[in-house]
Amino acid sequence: MEVDREDGRSQNQLRPLACSRNILHRAHGSASWSQGDTKVLAAVYGPKAGTKKNENPEKACIEVIWKPKTGQIGKPEKEYEMILKRTLESICILTVNPNTTTSIIVQVVNDDGALLPSAINAACMALVDAGIPMKHLAVAICCCVAKSGYVILDPTKLEEQKMKAFAYLVFPNSVRSVLPEGSLRVEGEPIENGIITSVTHGIMSVDDYFYCLERGRAASVKLSDFLRRNLQQQSTDSSKAG
Amino acid sequence: MAAKPGSAPVTYSPNLGQKTRPPIFKDNDLDWVRPDGRGFHQCRPAFFRTGAVNSASGSAYAELGSTKVIVSVFGPRESKKAMMYSDTGRLNCNVSYTTFATPVRGQGSDHKEFSSMLLKALEGAIMLETFPKTTVDVFALVLESGGSDLPVVISCASLALADAGIMMYDLVAAVSVSCLGKNLVIDPVLEEESYQDGSLMLTCMPSRYEVTQLTFTGEWSTPDINEAMQLCLDACSKLGKVMRTCLKEAASASQE
Amino acid sequence: MCFFPLFRSKENRLTMGLPNASGDLSTEVEVDAFRRLFPLRFYEKHLLESIRPDARPLGRARETTIALALAKIGSTTMLAAIKMEVMTPSLETPDEGCIAIDFHMPPICSPIVRPGRPAEGAPVVAKQLSDTILSSGMINLKELSLVSGKAAWMAYLDIYCLDADGALFDTALLSAVAAFSHLEIPVVSLNDDGKIVLSEEQGLSDREPVNKEKRKINLSSVPFSLTCVLHKNYILADPTAEEESIMDTIVTVVLDSSSQLVSLHKPGGTVLAYTSAIQDCIALTRQRVKELQKILEEGISGMEVD
Amino acid sequence: MEEADEMVTPGEVLGKATDLKAGKGAYAASHNNTIYASLTGFRRIQAPPPASNDKRPTVEVTGHKAHGPVPEPGSVVIARVTKVMARTASADIMCVGPKSVREKFTGIIRQQDVRATEIDKVDMHLSFRPGDIVRAVVLSLGDARAYYLSTAKNELGVVSAESSAGATMVPISWTEMQCPLTGQIELRKVAKVVN
Amino acid sequence: MVGLSVGEKHFIQGGIAQDLRSDGRKRLTYRPIYVETGVIPQAHGSARVRLGATDVIASVKAELGKPSALQPDKGKIAIYVDCSPTAAPMFEGRGGEELSTELSVALQRCLLGGKSGAGAGIDPTSLVVVEGKVCWDLYIDGLVISSDGNLLDALAAAIKAALSNTGIPKVDVAVETRSDEQPEVNISDEEFLQFDTSGIPVIVTLTKVGRHYIVDATSEEESQMSSAVSISVNRKGHICGLTKRGGVGLDPSIILDMISVAKHVSEQLINKLDSEIAAAEASEEES
């Protein structure tokens, strides 16, 4: 079935992606990420010595500070901070720099839908730029479920509001492994099928959700390729080492 | 979605009728009956239960009429970093209200002095020297404010301390008396407190027969003071018995 | 002189400390110490025997009770209360009321909460609760309207955590649902200067009540939730605070009475959730919804008896 | 000789100081020399030790729910090392004796308290690593922040440590532990197991 | 806290036991009390009171406000005490805050009477201009400049003096407009109304050291106290408020005895204070 979207995209089509790293000079690492008109800046400071209280000093601690476009932060931003923190913790190797704190500041430049996924992608790239040790990258995508049941990817703000429900999904990036095909499978599924983070809003059927997963995974492959290309091309022409 | 973030519309409670003081106090007091039909010198039946909160070292729940409070005790535990070294233990108290405790939503915040008054009522009964350098935290939450909140909190807190196994010289029982016109009414409810002429709160160690805290407001003649204090002392010793039975039941239950 | 890692011997003795084994106190003490020092090893020993330290099978939730708006799952306890106040509805929605949801963790509920600053987790749970309750469509906000464009109910739902031992969201949601199902709206009428007043209190019997028929809110498609922690290939339903603290991958599934998915929440965590795990979590939640519906009905009918 | 146990609560009179001594869970009030209970539990009378010249039996309150253990000077504790610095290592006290604490207490092991000999040659980083489990004795209540701990005895020191490979290491001498996976040897102040 | 050697402690306690205190006073005699009024020109009323080295200032500010819905026939009175860190080292940081709130609460309890306003030093109904609409709100601020014990008694005295020094501008109300509107008021700047301060109680703090109790304790003596009871007494000899400080329990009979002693002591104190206030007012007129 075909659906026409305001901006003439097909339902599985993402908006144009753009990412540039090492854009801030005082930060240890930084990246700007945009999907269509949604744009987010992320800056990484650290690892700095010492952890905050109630944090395990035997591991590296990650703190996330969310800066909205306007106004000061409320409950939604607090939730974003928590989700980002836990998502990034799960992709970083925290045992390498015990008893240190790494702060990630996320600045929303413009919100035109799929804000949290964009923020996660931005933060992830900033961590790479800062040379923080990571197990793998994370790729985040937003899937919207319409009343009539079809699913569209990477919605604009307008689409988000019109849809009955949506899901923010985060997967590990698809890996090009030197090991023989299939050796990296977990219970028959490739690693990149595992869900790092899932946040949904609005009512959908369980089948809708799994349909979202399927679509999201497909899209995450495209995103991974984009990240890989972006990293390769910038690591060649970037003066910055690690 | 229907949520309206940020926008906080002004709201009012439809049932807030003007509280005006009944005229009867002027002269013929005697045919007047209390809102809950109690005798002037009759306390509300007291219900106590220890071990209300598992996450705490000790806790207690108290219910007198519509006054309902929970007290948790934590520690003895590490004192906050800021504090300086001390050979004796520290007691730290805090009293807070739920937003729905009071008739007007979120009115409970105007009881800031309660925390320090709770501390003063308890500190004399606790053997602080038995937990040097550490702190015992006593946190109270008033679920429903039905009058005599502070006395109920104090009695409940001493039960929670006993439940936590903190060494004490004695339990602390607390009762207050309101002065309405010529009448002294014990264990007043919220309505009575709202138009009282004076009040007296007495907290004591029932077994040792010692007063740990005593406060008056309003104008009192010596005979009234004598009567009021005696009322409170008697009520406290009764209350003390109820508290002890509660502790014993809990302890013997845990024996099984 | 001879050397032995201290806890080798204890790990072997641990099995005797297991709930199913004969509880011999002399070892219990050491098990308690071992549990404190090596929580993960302690748990993995139990998981191998597919039993939890509190003697629960992995998939089973703790004992759950509801009394009025007090919900208890294990020792996690939540008290919810709704205060109805009157507001002037917004222009966009002249005949809709509003629900303001907040979640509180007072210092009494846990050793980690201190007076003064609020518990860090609380605002996040509050957000999840209002998202879930409002998006579930359990309550039709039109039912909260009194006089179109003039007056509507603002329902303040405040949930207090009285004892925190894991699965906070599940318990809070349950208490909220219970609170709404017990909610009785007073009969009110409009007085001369356009204010809403209680009919009986003001003795305005002559005045026509504006909400005669709207004394109760009827709940359509009630949401119920189950939180699970993932560890390796294990799924533990309804975790305690200890389990949440040592196994950091948490999945919360919310289904409504017609088993539609209201929310599937997995904020990060070391374990990646594969399709099968998600399916298992949803299946566990389906069972749980049935249990909870039953408990809730009993709770309500129990109230109506007395 | 024991008499029928009765349940008592704090403040209840246990007897007169003239014919009883106050044991644990009890105290004697000087002003009216009366003995009261300070805890909830059973009133027990212990006959005086035949040796002592004080012939008063001791009254105590037992079987009560005691509060969580608190470190005291002299008590043996088990702690997890959190930070290692040039002159001190800080550790969270997890167990006092065999009992685990409800909430951790902070302890400090100072360079001079790591071992009994050559205390000036001690290198903290070759004695402890973050995450190590140590058995130590409480020297003193310490300062505002922490209890002072000592491992300056054979049976005190690291009792359990993970190698950088993440395996539990095996002690091979009183200064070395070995990783069973990699065979790599790491330096520690190792505790001799008492048995 | 005052650091004292064992010898000093014994000397203080012994002196008190023999009814001859370190500064030569008997147990129940106050230090000489000095009152100075109108010390803060901007305030509607103010006074400074010195008891030995204890030195406090009280000021009264009056502002027009709206009575609370629950008590439409009463004006509002707020009492706040500030302990300047210069007064004593222990006032720095939180210590000062705690003491400030403790003193403020004690003063409110002793001077403002019960919820209905009965037994209040100042009759709150006298502050109402238009019932339910306009009233005077009194802001009473106490400042501790230097502390050598017995702050509460000194502050209460200062407040009494400040209030009798207070003049509140006369207010005439424009003819009633509508029931739901705030009426027009105009504040005169010639005519001032005085308070009747005869009903304002004094506070007598009895500090228990050993088996005896003393009035007007210095901070050295306070450091030796087991507990203290502050009792506010008015001219009629009625008790208008009471607060106990210090943790140690007291036998009820002792408290009752303390109350009767306080009543006895208060008589002289009130007379002394009134004459001092009168004198101060007089000297202010001249200057």
mmCIF file of C-alpha atoms in Angstrom, chain C:
data_model
loop_
_atom_site.group_PDB
_atom_site.id
_atom_site.type_symbol
_atom_site.label_atom_id
_atom_site.label_comp_id
_atom_site.label_asym_id
_atom_site.label_seq_id
_atom_site.Cartn_x
_atom_site.Cartn_y
_atom_site.Cartn_z
ATOM 1 C CA MET C 1 51.211 -20.983 55.575
ATOM 2 C CA CYS C 2 48.145 -21.768 53.497
ATOM 3 C CA PHE C 3 46.029 -19.463 51.370
ATOM 4 C CA PHE C 4 42.426 -19.759 50.299
ATOM 5 C CA PRO C 5 40.211 -17.098 48.809
ATOM 6 C CA LEU C 6 37.877 -16.392 51.669
ATOM 7 C CA PHE C 7 34.614 -16.900 49.860
ATOM 8 C CA ARG C 8 35.332 -20.115 47.946
ATOM 9 C CA SER C 9 34.275 -22.117 50.955
ATOM 10 C CA LYS C 10 31.242 -19.928 51.470
ATOM 11 C CA GLU C 11 29.998 -20.233 47.901
ATOM 12 C CA ASN C 12 29.891 -24.002 48.400
ATOM 13 C CA ARG C 13 28.082 -23.603 51.677
ATOM 14 C CA LEU C 14 25.753 -21.109 50.024
ATOM 15 C CA THR C 15 23.550 -23.793 48.497
ATOM 16 C CA MET C 16 22.525 -24.727 52.053
ATOM 17 C CA GLY C 17 21.465 -21.136 52.531
ATOM 18 C CA LEU C 18 19.095 -21.303 49.589
ATOM 19 C CA PRO C 19 15.463 -20.784 50.588
ATOM 20 C CA ASN C 20 14.482 -24.255 49.387
ATOM 21 C CA ALA C 21 17.235 -25.900 51.440
ATOM 22 C CA SER C 22 17.184 -26.377 55.215
ATOM 23 C CA GLY C 23 17.769 -22.867 56.592
ATOM 24 C CA ASP C 24 20.665 -23.348 58.991
ATOM 25 C CA LEU C 25 21.254 -19.988 60.723
ATOM 26 C CA SER C 26 25.011 -20.323 61.188
ATOM 27 C CA THR C 27 25.419 -20.297 57.395
ATOM 28 C CA GLU C 28 22.587 -17.812 56.822
ATOM 29 C CA VAL C 29 24.698 -15.051 58.372
ATOM 30 C CA GLU C 30 27.542 -15.761 55.995
ATOM 31 C CA VAL C 31 25.177 -16.030 53.042
ATOM 32 C CA ASP C 32 23.867 -12.612 54.004
ATOM 33 C CA ALA C 33 27.410 -11.234 53.928
ATOM 34 C CA PHE C 34 28.169 -13.009 50.648
ATOM 35 C CA ARG C 35 24.983 -11.571 49.142
ATOM 36 C CA ARG C 36 26.072 -8.065 50.130
ATOM 37 C CA LEU C 37 29.599 -8.452 48.724
ATOM 38 C CA PHE C 38 28.955 -10.433 45.546
ATOM 39 C CA PRO C 39 25.311 -9.731 44.674
ATOM 40 C CA LEU C 40 25.653 -10.833 41.060
ATOM 41 C CA ARG C 41 27.351 -14.147 41.858
ATOM 42 C CA PHE C 42 24.770 -14.673 44.579
ATOM 43 C CA TYR C 43 21.923 -14.164 42.109
ATOM 44 C CA GLU C 44 23.454 -16.238 39.349
ATOM 45 C CA LYS C 45 23.732 -19.148 41.783
ATOM 46 C CA HIS C 46 19.983 -18.865 42.349
ATOM 47 C CA LEU C 47 19.126 -18.340 38.687
ATOM 48 C CA LEU C 48 20.906 -21.603 37.856
ATOM 49 C CA GLU C 49 18.367 -23.306 40.124
ATOM 50 C CA SER C 50 15.729 -21.079 38.393
ATOM 51 C CA ILE C 51 14.548 -19.730 41.717
ATOM 52 C CA ARG C 52 14.936 -16.284 43.289
ATOM 53 C CA PRO C 53 16.212 -15.479 46.802
ATOM 54 C CA ASP C 54 12.633 -14.767 47.890
ATOM 55 C CA ALA C 55 11.706 -18.282 46.658
ATOM 56 C CA ARG C 56 9.829 -17.000 43.594
ATOM 57 C CA PRO C 57 10.065 -18.670 40.185
ATOM 58 C CA LEU C 58 11.570 -16.247 37.640
ATOM 59 C CA GLY C 59 8.292 -15.407 35.914
ATOM 60 C CA ARG C 60 6.162 -14.873 39.016
ATOM 61 C CA ALA C 61 5.170 -11.478 40.394
ATOM 62 C CA ARG C 62 5.040 -10.801 44.121
ATOM 63 C CA GLU C 63 1.846 -10.930 46.152
ATOM 64 C CA THR C 64 -0.352 -8.036 45.086
ATOM 65 C CA THR C 65 -3.130 -6.356 47.057
ATOM 66 C CA ILE C 66 -5.395 -3.360 46.520
ATOM 67 C CA ALA C 67 -7.370 -1.597 49.256
ATOM 68 C CA LEU C 68 -9.157 1.565 48.109
ATOM 69 C CA ALA C 69 -6.339 3.489 46.411
ATOM 70 C CA LEU C 70 -3.537 1.734 48.284
ATOM 71 C CA ALA C 71 -1.678 -0.713 46.056
ATOM 72 C CA LYS C 72 0.930 -3.137 47.313
ATOM 73 C CA ILE C 73 3.200 -5.332 45.166
ATOM 74 C CA GLY C 74 5.493 -7.243 47.478
ATOM 75 C CA SER C 75 6.524 -4.552 49.933
ATOM 76 C CA THR C 76 6.386 -1.742 47.383
ATOM 77 C CA THR C 77 3.448 0.391 48.507
ATOM 78 C CA MET C 78 1.720 3.273 46.733
ATOM 79 C CA LEU C 79 -1.073 5.549 47.882
ATOM 80 C CA ALA C 80 -2.961 7.513 45.245
ATOM 81 C CA ALA C 81 -5.489 10.262 45.872
ATOM 82 C CA ILE C 82 -7.576 12.400 43.534
ATOM 83 C CA LYS C 83 -8.663 15.905 44.480
ATOM 84 C CA MET C 84 -11.333 17.378 42.197
ATOM 85 C CA GLU C 85 -11.153 21.103 41.685
ATOM 86 C CA VAL C 86 -12.949 23.371 39.241
ATOM 87 C CA MET C 87 -11.262 25.196 36.381
ATOM 88 C CA THR C 88 -12.236 27.178 33.317
ATOM 89 C CA PRO C 89 -11.572 24.918 30.332
ATOM 90 C CA SER C 90 -9.177 26.056 27.629
ATOM 91 C CA LEU C 91 -10.547 27.611 24.430
ATOM 92 C CA GLU C 92 -9.363 24.706 22.232
ATOM 93 C CA THR C 93 -11.209 22.184 24.409
ATOM 94 C CA PRO C 94 -14.206 24.026 25.924
ATOM 95 C CA ASP C 95 -15.962 20.840 27.042
ATOM 96 C CA GLU C 96 -13.039 18.831 28.361
ATOM 97 C CA GLY C 97 -11.689 18.587 31.868
ATOM 98 C CA CYS C 98 -8.059 17.976 32.705
ATOM 99 C CA ILE C 99 -5.977 15.496 34.714
ATOM 100 C CA ALA C 100 -2.787 16.601 36.446
ATOM 101 C CA ILE C 101 -0.674 13.622 37.502
ATOM 102 C CA ASP C 102 2.252 13.782 39.889
ATOM 103 C CA PHE C 103 4.386 11.128 41.556
ATOM 104 C CA HIS C 104 6.117 11.701 44.886
ATOM 105 C CA MET C 105 8.855 9.810 46.697
ATOM 106 C CA PRO C 106 8.862 11.207 50.259
ATOM 107 C CA PRO C 107 11.889 10.511 52.471
ATOM 108 C CA ILE C 108 9.975 7.824 54.384
ATOM 109 C CA CYS C 109 9.898 5.467 51.392
ATOM 110 C CA SER C 110 13.565 4.632 50.940
ATOM 111 C CA PRO C 111 16.979 5.108 52.555
ATOM 112 C CA ILE C 112 18.269 6.831 49.404
ATOM 113 C CA VAL C 113 15.733 9.687 49.454
ATOM 114 C CA ARG C 114 16.679 12.627 51.685
ATOM 115 C CA PRO C 115 14.504 15.615 52.629
ATOM 116 C CA GLY C 116 14.912 18.729 50.520
ATOM 117 C CA ARG C 117 15.725 17.699 46.974
ATOM 118 C CA PRO C 118 13.289 15.274 45.297
ATOM 119 C CA ALA C 119 14.376 11.748 44.378
ATOM 120 C CA GLU C 120 15.992 11.768 40.921
ATOM 121 C CA GLY C 121 13.799 8.941 39.633
ATOM 122 C CA ALA C 122 10.500 10.520 40.643
ATOM 123 C CA PRO C 123 9.979 13.026 37.821
ATOM 124 C CA VAL C 124 10.701 10.342 35.214
ATOM 125 C CA VAL C 125 8.143 7.958 36.726
ATOM 126 C CA ALA C 126 5.679 10.861 36.922
ATOM 127 C CA LYS C 127 6.165 11.529 33.205
ATOM 128 C CA GLN C 128 5.739 7.849 32.299
ATOM 129 C CA LEU C 129 2.588 7.658 34.424
ATOM 130 C CA SER C 130 0.896 10.656 32.852
ATOM 131 C CA ASP C 131 1.910 9.523 29.351
ATOM 132 C CA THR C 132 0.492 6.074 30.014
ATOM 133 C CA ILE C 133 -2.715 7.173 31.727
ATOM 134 C CA LEU C 134 -3.524 9.964 29.283
ATOM 135 C CA SER C 135 -2.599 8.099 26.099
ATOM 136 C CA SER C 136 -4.359 4.900 27.215
ATOM 137 C CA GLY C 137 -7.683 6.692 26.770
ATOM 138 C CA MET C 138 -8.819 5.108 30.032
ATOM 139 C CA ILE C 139 -10.580 8.359 30.885
ATOM 140 C CA ASN C 140 -12.619 10.408 28.469
ATOM 141 C CA LEU C 141 -11.805 13.998 29.406
ATOM 142 C CA LYS C 142 -15.237 15.058 28.113
ATOM 143 C CA GLU C 143 -16.712 13.311 31.156
ATOM 144 C CA LEU C 144 -14.949 15.889 33.326
ATOM 145 C CA SER C 145 -16.823 18.787 31.749
ATOM 146 C CA LEU C 146 -19.385 20.609 33.904
ATOM 147 C CA VAL C 147 -20.607 23.664 32.005
ATOM 148 C CA SER C 148 -19.278 23.816 28.453
ATOM 149 C CA GLY C 149 -16.724 26.597 28.097
ATOM 150 C CA LYS C 150 -17.395 27.784 31.674
ATOM 151 C CA ALA C 151 -16.419 25.104 34.148
ATOM 152 C CA ALA C 152 -14.798 21.677 34.109
ATOM 153 C CA TRP C 153 -13.125 19.378 36.615
ATOM 154 C CA MET C 154 -9.402 19.491 37.121
ATOM 155 C CA ALA C 155 -8.532 16.118 38.633
ATOM 156 C CA TYR C 156 -5.311 16.296 40.654
ATOM 157 C CA LEU C 157 -3.959 12.756 40.874
ATOM 158 C CA ASP C 158 -1.128 12.539 43.397
ATOM 159 C CA ILE C 159 0.625 9.222 43.924
ATOM 160 C CA TYR C 160 2.831 8.768 46.974
ATOM 161 C CA CYS C 161 5.367 5.991 47.301
ATOM 162 C CA LEU C 162 5.240 4.841 50.928
ATOM 163 C CA ASP C 163 7.673 1.946 50.579
ATOM 164 C CA ALA C 164 10.032 1.515 47.615
ATOM 165 C CA ASP C 165 11.168 -2.035 46.770
ATOM 166 C CA GLY C 166 11.254 -2.161 42.987
ATOM 167 C CA ALA C 167 8.578 -2.127 40.236
ATOM 168 C CA LEU C 168 7.623 1.429 41.241
ATOM 169 C CA PHE C 169 5.872 2.194 37.944
ATOM 170 C CA ASP C 170 3.723 -0.951 38.042
ATOM 171 C CA THR C 171 2.559 -0.293 41.584
ATOM 172 C CA ALA C 172 1.969 3.408 40.974
ATOM 173 C CA LEU C 173 -0.113 2.708 37.851
ATOM 174 C CA LEU C 174 -2.147 0.129 39.771
ATOM 175 C CA SER C 175 -2.879 2.542 42.619
ATOM 176 C CA ALA C 176 -3.841 5.253 40.098
ATOM 177 C CA VAL C 177 -6.307 2.929 38.378
ATOM 178 C CA ALA C 178 -7.730 1.937 41.765
ATOM 179 C CA ALA C 179 -8.100 5.599 42.741
ATOM 180 C CA PHE C 180 -10.074 6.392 39.576
ATOM 181 C CA SER C 181 -12.330 3.367 39.997
ATOM 182 C CA HIS C 182 -13.203 4.526 43.533
ATOM 183 C CA LEU C 183 -13.594 8.184 42.608
ATOM 184 C CA GLU C 184 -16.957 9.661 43.572
ATOM 185 C CA ILE C 185 -17.678 13.070 42.116
ATOM 186 C CA PRO C 186 -19.758 15.361 44.354
ATOM 187 C CA VAL C 187 -23.001 16.853 43.045
ATOM 188 C CA VAL C 188 -22.355 20.507 42.287
ATOM 189 C CA SER C 189 -24.297 23.400 40.892
ATOM 190 C CA LEU C 190 -23.604 26.842 39.484
ATOM 191 C CA ASN C 191 -24.278 29.762 41.829
ATOM 192 C CA ASP C 192 -25.134 33.384 40.972
ATOM 193 C CA ASP C 193 -21.606 34.703 40.535
ATOM 194 C CA GLY C 194 -20.704 31.850 38.161
ATOM 195 C CA LYS C 195 -18.923 29.737 40.777
ATOM 196 C CA ILE C 196 -19.360 25.990 41.165
ATOM 197 C CA VAL C 197 -20.554 25.025 44.645
ATOM 198 C CA LEU C 198 -21.503 21.790 46.375
ATOM 199 C CA SER C 199 -25.249 21.380 46.065
ATOM 200 C CA GLU C 200 -25.940 19.922 49.493
ATOM 201 C CA GLU C 201 -23.535 22.109 51.487
ATOM 202 C CA GLN C 202 -24.941 25.393 50.207
ATOM 203 C CA GLY C 203 -28.508 24.175 50.658
ATOM 204 C CA LEU C 204 -29.180 25.115 47.054
ATOM 205 C CA SER C 205 -31.705 22.352 46.620
ATOM 206 C CA ASP C 206 -33.704 24.645 44.334
ATOM 207 C CA ARG C 207 -30.704 24.933 42.031
ATOM 208 C CA GLU C 208 -30.330 22.304 39.325
ATOM 209 C CA PRO C 209 -27.144 20.236 39.757
ATOM 210 C CA VAL C 210 -24.919 20.459 36.679
ATOM 211 C CA ASN C 211 -23.590 16.909 36.961
ATOM 212 C CA LYS C 212 -26.468 14.791 38.232
ATOM 213 C CA GLU C 213 -25.604 11.811 36.039
ATOM 214 C CA LYS C 214 -21.811 12.247 36.142
ATOM 215 C CA ARG C 215 -21.132 10.955 39.640
ATOM 216 C CA LYS C 216 -18.607 8.316 38.609
ATOM 217 C CA ILE C 217 -16.029 8.187 35.847
ATOM 218 C CA ASN C 218 -16.418 5.054 33.764
ATOM 219 C CA LEU C 219 -13.085 3.589 32.810
ATOM 220 C CA SER C 220 -12.677 2.195 29.304
ATOM 221 C CA SER C 221 -9.628 0.064 28.403
ATOM 222 C CA VAL C 222 -7.752 0.094 31.716
ATOM 223 C CA PRO C 223 -3.937 -0.118 31.382
ATOM 224 C CA PHE C 224 -1.923 -2.647 33.414
ATOM 225 C CA SER C 225 1.835 -3.050 33.392
ATOM 226 C CA LEU C 226 4.572 -5.532 34.178
ATOM 227 C CA THR C 227 8.228 -4.696 34.636
ATOM 228 C CA CYS C 228 10.868 -7.328 33.968
ATOM 229 C CA VAL C 229 14.630 -7.321 34.301
ATOM 230 C CA LEU C 230 16.733 -9.089 31.680
ATOM 231 C CA HIS C 231 19.963 -10.789 32.685
ATOM 232 C CA LYS C 232 21.823 -12.996 30.193
ATOM 233 C CA ASN C 233 18.975 -15.163 28.894
ATOM 234 C CA TYR C 234 16.961 -14.927 32.087
ATOM 235 C CA ILE C 235 13.796 -12.848 32.408
ATOM 236 C CA LEU C 236 12.792 -11.942 35.968
ATOM 237 C CA ALA C 237 9.253 -10.585 36.328
ATOM 238 C CA ASP C 238 8.387 -7.908 38.900
ATOM 239 C CA PRO C 239 11.931 -7.233 40.214
ATOM 240 C CA THR C 240 12.717 -6.111 43.743
ATOM 241 C CA ALA C 241 14.851 -3.013 44.335
ATOM 242 C CA GLU C 242 17.880 -5.282 44.853
ATOM 243 C CA GLU C 243 17.274 -7.074 41.555
ATOM 244 C CA GLU C 244 16.845 -3.775 39.701
ATOM 245 C CA SER C 245 20.089 -2.460 41.185
ATOM 246 C CA ILE C 246 22.298 -5.409 40.169
ATOM 247 C CA MET C 247 20.688 -6.399 36.851
ATOM 248 C CA ASP C 248 20.405 -3.145 34.976
ATOM 249 C CA THR C 249 18.304 -4.047 31.919
ATOM 250 C CA ILE C 250 14.682 -3.166 32.628
ATOM 251 C CA VAL C 251 11.701 -3.678 30.313
ATOM 252 C CA THR C 252 8.243 -2.340 31.192
ATOM 253 C CA VAL C 253 5.283 -3.462 29.101
ATOM 254 C CA VAL C 254 1.869 -1.802 29.439
ATOM 255 C CA LEU C 255 -1.157 -3.540 27.916
ATOM 256 C CA ASP C 256 -4.773 -2.414 28.167
ATOM 257 C CA SER C 257 -7.760 -4.649 28.928
ATOM 258 C CA SER C 258 -8.163 -5.404 25.186
ATOM 259 C CA SER C 259 -4.431 -6.363 25.192
ATOM 260 C CA GLN C 260 -3.415 -3.456 22.982
ATOM 261 C CA LEU C 261 0.126 -2.207 23.562
ATOM 262 C CA VAL C 262 0.084 1.097 25.475
ATOM 263 C CA SER C 263 3.812 1.267 26.102
ATOM 264 C CA LEU C 264 6.952 -0.793 25.697
ATOM 265 C CA HIS C 265 9.699 0.908 27.633
ATOM 266 C CA LYS C 266 13.303 -0.294 27.606
ATOM 267 C CA PRO C 267 15.771 2.438 28.512
ATOM 268 C CA GLY C 268 19.157 0.980 27.551
ATOM 269 C CA GLY C 269 20.750 -1.612 29.796
ATOM 270 C CA THR C 270 23.603 -4.024 29.148
ATOM 271 C CA VAL C 271 21.367 -6.735 27.660
ATOM 272 C CA LEU C 272 20.086 -6.404 24.084
ATOM 273 C CA ALA C 273 16.447 -7.452 23.801
ATOM 274 C CA TYR C 274 15.855 -9.784 20.857
ATOM 275 C CA THR C 275 12.439 -10.497 19.376
ATOM 276 C CA SER C 276 12.047 -13.655 21.467
ATOM 277 C CA ALA C 277 12.757 -11.791 24.727
ATOM 278 C CA ILE C 278 10.266 -9.067 23.798
ATOM 279 C CA GLN C 279 7.682 -11.721 22.968
ATOM 280 C CA ASP C 280 8.287 -13.400 26.337
ATOM 281 C CA CYS C 281 7.913 -10.113 28.212
ATOM 282 C CA ILE C 282 4.628 -9.399 26.407
ATOM 283 C CA ALA C 283 3.387 -12.933 27.127
ATOM 284 C CA LEU C 284 4.233 -12.538 30.841
ATOM 285 C CA THR C 285 2.396 -9.196 30.832
ATOM 286 C CA ARG C 286 -0.697 -10.795 29.240
ATOM 287 C CA GLN C 287 -0.897 -13.264 32.152
ATOM 288 C CA ARG C 288 -0.232 -10.483 34.646
ATOM 289 C CA VAL C 289 -3.045 -8.324 33.224
ATOM 290 C CA LYS C 290 -5.508 -11.139 33.911
ATOM 291 C CA GLU C 291 -4.277 -11.458 37.526
ATOM 292 C CA LEU C 292 -4.430 -7.707 38.093
ATOM 293 C CA GLN C 293 -7.912 -7.337 36.588
ATOM 294 C CA LYS C 294 -9.119 -9.998 39.032
ATOM 295 C CA ILE C 295 -7.408 -8.373 42.022
ATOM 296 C CA LEU C 296 -8.796 -4.971 41.064
ATOM 297 C CA GLU C 297 -12.363 -6.277 40.719
ATOM 298 C CA GLU C 298 -12.101 -8.029 44.095
ATOM 299 C CA GLY C 299 -10.741 -4.818 45.569
ATOM 300 C CA ILE C 300 -13.676 -2.781 44.256
ATOM 301 C CA SER C 301 -16.416 -5.281 45.121
ATOM 302 C CA GLY C 302 -14.802 -5.765 48.537
ATOM 303 C CA MET C 303 -15.199 -2.030 49.088
ATOM 304 C CA GLU C 304 -18.796 -1.968 47.952
ATOM 305 C CA VAL C 305 -19.731 -4.642 50.511
ATOM 306 C CA ASP C 306 -18.874 -2.456 53.495
#
